[in-house]
Amino acid sequence: MERTFIADLRQHIGEEVKIQGWLQVLRDQKKMQFLVVRDTTSTVQVAFWKGNDAALAEQISTLTTESALTITGTVVDNPVVKLGGLELQLASLEVNNLAESPMPFEPYGDTLPQLDFRMDWRYLDLRRKENLLLFQVQTTAEFAMREFCQQNRFVEIHTPKIVGAPSESGAELFTIEYFDRKAYLAQSPQFYKQMAMAAGFERVFEIGPVFRADPSFTSRHMTEFTGVDMEISWTQSHEDVMAIQERWLNHIYQRVKDVHGEQIREVFNHEIVVPTLPFPRIPMAEVIQILKQRGYQLPADKKGDIDPGGEREIAAYVKEKYNHDFVFVTDWPITARPFYHMRHPNNPNLTMSYDLIANGLEITTGAQREHRPEILKKQALEKGLHLEPIQFYLDFFRFGCPPHGGFGLGLSRLLMVMLGLNNIRESVFLFRGPTRLIP
Amino acid sequence: MERTFIADLRQHIGEEVKIQGWLQVLRDQKKMQFLVVRDTTSTVQVAFWKGNDAALAEQISTLTTESALTITGTVVDNPVVKLGGLELQLASLEVNNLAESPMPFEPYGDTLPQLDFRMDWRYLDLRRKENLLLFQVQTTAEFAMREFCQQNRFVEIHTPKIVGAPSESGAELFTIEYFDRKAYLAQSPQFYKQMAMAAGFERVFEIGPVFRADPSFTSRHMTEFTGVDMEISWTQSHEDVMAIQERWLNHIYQRVKDVHGEQIREVFNHEIVVPTLPFPRIPMAEVIQILKQRGYQLPADKKGDIDPGGEREIAAYVKEKYNHDFVFVTDWPITARPFYHMRHPNNPNLTMSYDLIANGLEITTGAQREHRPEILKKQALEKGLHLEPIQFYLDFFRFGCPPHGGFGLGLSRLLMVMLGLNNIRESVFLFRGPTRLIP
């Protein structure tokens, strides 16, 4: 018999079906046994009259919660039952995997252990309905990202994660033993997505891992995360890049709301708000003024950067003034930006760059890139870089590399913001941090 | 002015438009100059009458091929012109990036350098029409993969690439310096996609990098490649897994043929054949007999595995007998398979596993997994593994992990086969091998 998803049972009233899933609750009464069984689509009540088969009743009474079961039975309309107004009258039971008891914790129990303990038993934690929904939302969001790319002539690329030279300053770099030499883990696909511009691909995107040997333990950092990168040829400034990113995000939010909005309201008590276009844009210099006026003190050592508190404060300002959850902070000083960001022709201390802050959290850095080889080389030297290790990168610009810009977005940060979570460890399949490699 | 893609010029006859692209050919004649300009959609002839503007004519005559240009002009119907029967009459020219001359090689020149030299200048090599098409095909193929997954309730996951313990035998493992300890690069998402089964996700897929410290230099091996992985709960045997994979591949081939079939014929002189369902299946024991009968001598040291010559020979047999390009070779001996493959209940020396051979090249390994913790542990010990480093994996099966199976496919191998290429280095954005880390 073909397996029927629980969500589809109503189409089979009166029929014998097979369902497969996990035992969420067992109520063993005097004459009846009730099993609440869950699959990825829904939950259903399964009923068994003990008098029908004493041996089977005996077996059911020994079932532990979270065991994996295959059950056949007849679907019966029953308006009294809370779960969908129907129940399944059990005919046969196969125990595919009996859960050990007690479990480290019950995913559908009354109390939820601390995050760190849940991370030790992540696969049990992932059984919670919040987590299944979160990864269903991620799937839909990524599909919407690619759908937009597909409609706009983007090429999907997979750039190497093992690299011979660092793409940024060299800090936060993991070293690999690569046969008889050293290699490194890519901190971003930056150099290689730009190579795709030199290759004439015009528009590319990549969704893949990026690695940062960052020893910090904040609620927004990971040593490995999934980066979403886009790079677009023939942009004239970061404004062109922002214009694409906001349309893209609008499409993603709309799709997630359409598919999961109602369930997100139920499970997370959170409303998906599709951001209106255009997003507000505020130059960095103005942001500093606004923060000052609001009495927010930026740390002195930030070299023109904003700290997380400042990000939340400017987001609060934008929410009050524009009723918008997103804000592009533009035109960052060169001190806070890497050498490959293009500079304003009329103000060489400012880059043509932006950060995107969503609900108070930075989720994107983007920029127009410097594509003129001589200027790029000069900017690298100014930043104190050695040219020899990045010569292969500088070469990309020698034979007709078009002007281009792009951005990178952290997938788990986007999910945090989208679903209103307060720790990135809750929005990633498996967290990696300085002291966390298992499971 | 908005930029117009060259492929769309016919819709703008008589209008002034802006195009952007690369100078492929310059023909500088006495009175006229003709520029063939290419973007990702097509090529067009641009004409300029020197008498119009002597300074501009002078500038055009200094243009090097492969320079990045922005050109405005009027689109004119001209049936004599080979490129689409139209031309652009140049009004203005902006040189966005003048290519140095001479180039290491001309992507649209008459002779093609050796592969290794082209890999040194991969971004120039990627400008060739074969390569742009290849990555457009890859984009479509991946989109079709995810479309199938979307329609069949799969969840997309991103598993960690930095791992605390190896998932396989420990050979071919890259070591990372991870703060004050050692970590490893994931050789496959095997353990973690199985974790998603323990997490009750039921059906997952991942497209991401996998790493193999394999010192070989063949035309089919890389130290880093893009793996496509699926894992499906409630399968009863590898037959269930094969049934899904063949439907999935059929969908991918159909989509690629629909979108790019004609262009693949033109550019690669290659016909996309959508594989019919079901694919032939031949048990391994029978394959050995067939190879013997055809006089193919398998190497003695293969422990029940087939060598590449054997793969080509069995593919030739299948092509002759069934006129099919694909064959599932099933039921491999336990000596050739890892500990986590389920074994046949009636023949404990055979695993419920398969390889998929496409046009003579192995592109997939798949299996029903052993989900019963005691048997899994026993099989690990039999293979000589230490339990302690994989205890976190064995734990996945303790609390109701359903039966499941899955497979992994190499993306670049699929492209090789799909487009009839004979070296995997031609079908990957940037090749990584024991001696190749740059660019």
Short mmCIF file of C-alpha atoms in Angstrom, two decimals, chain A residues 3 5 7-8 18 20-22 38-41 66-70 94 96-104 121-124 126-127 131-132 135-136 138-140 142-143 146-147 150 153-165 174-179 181-183 185 192-193 195-203 205 207 209 211-215 223-224 226 233-234 236 371-373 389 392 395-403 411 429-430 432-439, chain B residues 3 5 7-8 18 20-22 38-41 66-70 94 96-104 121-124 126-127 131-132 135-136 138-140 142-143 146-147 150 153-165 174-179 181-183 185 192-193 195-203 205 207 209 211-215 223-224 226 233-234 236 371-373 389 392 395-403 411 429-430 432-439:
data_model
loop_
_atom_site.label_atom_id
_atom_site.label_comp_id
_atom_site.label_asym_id
_atom_site.label_seq_id
_atom_site.Cartn_x
_atom_site.Cartn_y
_atom_site.Cartn_z
CA ARG A 3 1.89 5.78 2.11
CA PHE A 5 0.59 11.95 4.15
CA ALA A 7 -2.40 16.21 5.78
CA ASP A 8 -4.13 14.36 2.94
CA LYS A 18 -1.08 3.57 5.45
CA GLN A 20 4.11 6.72 8.67
CA GLY A 21 5.44 8.96 11.39
CA TRP A 22 6.36 9.44 15.03
CA ARG A 38 3.01 13.07 13.47
CA ASP A 39 4.60 13.29 10.05
CA THR A 40 6.07 16.33 8.29
CA THR A 41 2.64 17.39 7.06
CA GLU A 66 9.03 9.45 19.37
CA SER A 67 9.17 5.88 18.08
CA ALA A 68 8.95 5.58 14.28
CA LEU A 69 5.79 3.76 13.25
CA THR A 70 3.96 2.50 10.18
CA GLU A 94 4.74 -1.90 12.45
CA ASN A 96 10.17 0.70 12.53
CA ASN A 97 12.37 2.05 15.29
CA LEU A 98 11.46 1.92 18.96
CA ALA A 99 12.79 5.00 20.75
CA GLU A 100 14.90 4.37 23.83
CA SER A 101 13.29 5.65 27.01
CA PRO A 102 13.86 8.00 28.71
CA MET A 103 15.09 10.36 25.99
CA PRO A 104 17.58 13.16 26.72
CA TRP A 121 20.88 16.56 20.88
CA ARG A 122 20.14 18.69 17.86
CA TYR A 123 18.30 15.97 15.94
CA LEU A 124 15.77 15.71 18.76
CA LEU A 126 14.91 19.61 15.18
CA ARG A 127 11.83 17.43 15.66
CA ASN A 131 12.34 23.78 13.62
CA LEU A 132 10.66 21.77 10.90
CA PHE A 135 13.73 24.67 7.49
CA GLN A 136 10.63 24.51 5.32
CA GLN A 138 14.45 28.20 4.41
CA THR A 139 13.68 25.85 1.52
CA THR A 140 10.98 28.16 0.19
CA GLU A 142 16.08 29.71 -1.23
CA PHE A 143 13.78 28.54 -3.98
CA ARG A 146 16.84 31.15 -7.31
CA GLU A 147 13.52 31.75 -9.02
CA GLN A 150 16.41 32.31 -13.05
CA ARG A 153 19.46 35.58 -16.41
CA PHE A 154 21.73 34.80 -13.46
CA VAL A 155 24.15 31.89 -13.68
CA GLU A 156 24.56 29.70 -10.59
CA ILE A 157 28.20 29.04 -9.70
CA HIS A 158 30.06 26.97 -7.12
CA THR A 159 33.40 28.54 -6.32
CA PRO A 160 36.21 26.66 -4.57
CA LYS A 161 36.24 26.64 -0.78
CA ILE A 162 39.86 25.50 -0.69
CA VAL A 163 41.94 28.51 -1.70
CA GLY A 164 45.64 29.14 -2.13
CA ALA A 165 45.46 32.72 -0.86
CA PHE A 174 41.41 28.61 8.77
CA THR A 175 44.52 26.77 7.56
CA ILE A 176 44.31 23.37 5.83
CA GLU A 177 47.05 20.81 5.42
CA TYR A 178 46.90 20.37 1.65
CA PHE A 179 49.18 17.50 0.65
CA ARG A 181 51.65 22.58 1.55
CA LYS A 182 49.22 24.93 3.29
CA ALA A 183 45.90 26.06 1.91
CA LEU A 185 39.25 27.90 3.72
CA TYR A 192 35.77 34.15 -7.48
CA LYS A 193 32.40 35.71 -8.04
CA MET A 195 36.25 36.24 -11.59
CA ALA A 196 32.89 35.28 -13.07
CA MET A 197 32.48 38.94 -14.05
CA ALA A 198 35.89 38.81 -15.78
CA ALA A 199 34.63 35.61 -17.43
CA GLY A 200 31.74 37.51 -18.95
CA PHE A 201 28.99 35.68 -17.05
CA GLU A 202 27.43 39.10 -16.30
CA ARG A 203 25.19 37.97 -13.43
CA PHE A 205 24.81 33.88 -7.68
CA ILE A 207 24.66 29.77 -2.11
CA PRO A 209 29.48 27.76 2.94
CA PHE A 211 34.33 30.08 6.90
CA ARG A 212 35.54 32.56 9.54
CA ALA A 213 38.07 31.68 12.22
CA ASP A 214 36.33 34.18 14.48
CA PRO A 215 36.75 33.34 18.18
CA THR A 223 32.68 29.92 12.26
CA GLU A 224 30.86 28.38 9.29
CA THR A 226 25.78 29.66 4.48
CA SER A 233 28.04 43.33 -14.29
CA TRP A 234 27.48 46.78 -15.75
CA GLN A 236 27.29 51.96 -12.25
CA HIS A 371 37.34 47.19 -11.76
CA ARG A 372 40.19 49.43 -13.03
CA PRO A 373 43.38 47.42 -12.46
CA PRO A 389 49.49 36.54 -3.08
CA PHE A 392 45.94 36.13 -9.63
CA ASP A 395 44.94 39.74 -13.16
CA PHE A 396 41.16 39.28 -13.48
CA PHE A 397 40.87 42.98 -14.34
CA ARG A 398 43.42 43.15 -17.16
CA PHE A 399 41.47 41.90 -20.16
CA GLY A 400 38.13 43.65 -20.32
CA CYS A 401 36.54 43.06 -16.93
CA PRO A 402 33.31 45.10 -16.95
CA PRO A 403 32.20 47.38 -14.11
CA LEU A 411 21.20 32.92 5.16
CA PHE A 429 20.91 23.15 10.92
CA LEU A 430 24.10 22.60 12.94
CA ARG A 432 29.73 25.65 14.40
CA GLY A 433 31.59 27.81 16.91
CA PRO A 434 35.04 27.91 18.47
CA THR A 435 34.15 25.12 20.92
CA ARG A 436 31.36 23.39 19.01
CA LEU A 437 32.17 20.72 16.39
CA ILE A 438 29.85 17.90 17.51
CA PRO A 439 27.47 16.64 16.39
CA ARG B 3 20.62 48.47 -21.37
CA PHE B 5 20.29 42.55 -24.30
CA ALA B 7 19.16 38.85 -28.16
CA ASP B 8 16.30 41.34 -27.80
CA LYS B 18 22.29 50.85 -25.41
CA GLN B 20 26.99 46.33 -23.28
CA GLY B 21 29.45 43.55 -23.96
CA TRP B 22 32.82 42.46 -25.28
CA ARG B 38 28.99 39.83 -27.61
CA ASP B 39 26.97 39.69 -24.41
CA THR B 40 25.64 36.61 -22.60
CA THR B 41 22.61 36.47 -24.87
CA GLU B 66 37.79 41.37 -25.49
CA SER B 67 37.57 44.96 -24.24
CA ALA B 68 34.40 45.73 -22.28
CA LEU B 69 32.27 48.31 -24.10
CA THR B 70 29.06 50.27 -23.74
CA GLU B 94 32.29 54.10 -23.85
CA ASN B 96 34.63 50.39 -19.73
CA ASN B 97 37.76 48.29 -19.60
CA LEU B 98 40.34 48.18 -22.38
CA ALA B 99 41.86 44.71 -22.63
CA GLU B 100 45.64 44.50 -22.53
CA SER B 101 47.14 43.25 -25.76
CA PRO B 102 48.31 40.66 -26.50
CA MET B 103 46.22 38.41 -24.26
CA PRO B 104 47.53 35.07 -22.95
CA TRP B 121 43.70 31.75 -17.42
CA ARG B 122 40.39 30.18 -16.57
CA TYR B 123 38.41 33.44 -16.71
CA LEU B 124 39.46 33.92 -20.33
CA LEU B 126 35.24 30.74 -19.51
CA ARG B 127 34.47 33.46 -22.07
CA ASN B 131 31.71 27.43 -21.25
CA LEU B 132 29.01 30.05 -20.89
CA PHE B 135 27.18 26.97 -16.81
CA GLN B 136 23.81 28.05 -18.14
CA GLN B 138 24.28 23.76 -14.93
CA THR B 139 21.99 26.53 -13.68
CA THR B 140 18.98 25.01 -15.43
CA GLU B 142 20.16 22.59 -10.63
CA PHE B 143 16.94 24.55 -10.86
CA ARG B 146 15.24 21.72 -6.80
CA GLU B 147 11.94 22.06 -8.63
CA GLN B 150 10.02 21.35 -4.11
CA ARG B 153 8.14 17.93 -0.10
CA PHE B 154 11.92 17.86 0.22
CA VAL B 155 13.66 20.19 2.68
CA GLU B 156 16.91 21.86 1.55
CA ILE B 157 19.68 21.61 4.13
CA HIS B 158 23.23 22.92 4.48
CA THR B 159 25.30 20.59 6.60
CA PRO B 160 28.62 21.63 8.17
CA LYS B 161 31.75 21.18 6.10
CA ILE B 162 33.98 21.50 9.17
CA VAL B 163 33.57 18.27 11.09
CA GLY B 164 35.01 16.92 14.30
CA ALA B 165 35.22 13.34 13.05
CA PHE B 174 41.92 17.07 4.83
CA THR B 175 42.92 18.31 8.29
CA ILE B 176 42.15 21.86 9.47
CA GLU B 177 43.78 23.80 12.25
CA TYR B 178 40.68 24.69 14.26
CA PHE B 179 41.67 27.11 17.03
CA ARG B 181 42.60 21.56 17.98
CA LYS B 182 42.27 19.58 14.74
CA ALA B 183 39.16 19.37 12.64
CA LEU B 185 36.76 18.81 5.94
CA TYR B 192 24.37 14.78 8.55
CA LYS B 193 21.79 14.05 5.90
CA MET B 195 20.80 13.14 10.98
CA ALA B 196 18.01 14.95 9.14
CA MET B 197 16.20 11.62 8.94
CA ALA B 198 16.59 11.21 12.71
CA ALA B 199 15.25 14.77 12.96
CA GLY B 200 12.07 13.72 11.19
CA PHE B 201 12.59 15.88 8.09
CA GLU B 202 11.66 12.79 5.99
CA ARG B 203 13.10 14.05 2.69
CA PHE B 205 18.52 17.41 -0.34
CA ILE B 207 23.92 20.80 -3.07
CA PRO B 209 31.03 21.12 -1.67
CA PHE B 211 36.35 17.37 -0.13
CA ARG B 212 38.61 14.40 -0.88
CA ALA B 213 42.34 14.41 -0.17
CA ASP B 214 42.76 12.08 -3.14
CA PRO B 215 46.19 12.39 -4.76
CA THR B 223 39.94 17.26 -4.44
CA GLU B 224 36.86 19.48 -4.12
CA THR B 226 29.96 19.90 -5.79
CA SER B 233 12.76 8.34 4.88
CA TRP B 234 10.49 5.27 4.85
CA GLN B 236 12.15 -0.12 2.14
CA HIS B 371 18.87 2.28 10.73
CA ARG B 372 18.81 -0.32 13.51
CA PRO B 373 21.39 0.86 16.05
CA PRO B 389 34.68 9.01 17.15
CA PHE B 392 27.49 10.93 17.89
CA ASP B 395 23.29 8.06 18.62
CA PHE B 396 21.15 9.36 15.74
CA PHE B 397 19.49 5.93 15.54
CA ARG B 398 18.46 5.54 19.18
CA PHE B 399 15.25 7.52 19.37
CA GLY B 400 12.97 6.55 16.52
CA CYS B 401 15.08 7.09 13.40
CA PRO B 402 12.93 5.81 10.51
CA PRO B 403 14.19 3.49 7.76
CA LEU B 411 27.42 17.64 -10.32
CA PHE B 429 34.12 26.50 -12.62
CA LEU B 430 37.58 26.14 -11.05
CA ARG B 432 41.07 21.79 -7.57
CA GLY B 433 43.67 19.00 -7.68
CA PRO B 434 46.72 17.98 -5.69
CA THR B 435 48.87 20.57 -7.47
CA ARG B 436 46.20 23.09 -8.50
CA LEU B 437 45.04 25.81 -6.08
CA ILE B 438 45.35 28.90 -8.29
CA PRO B 439 43.45 30.78 -9.51
#
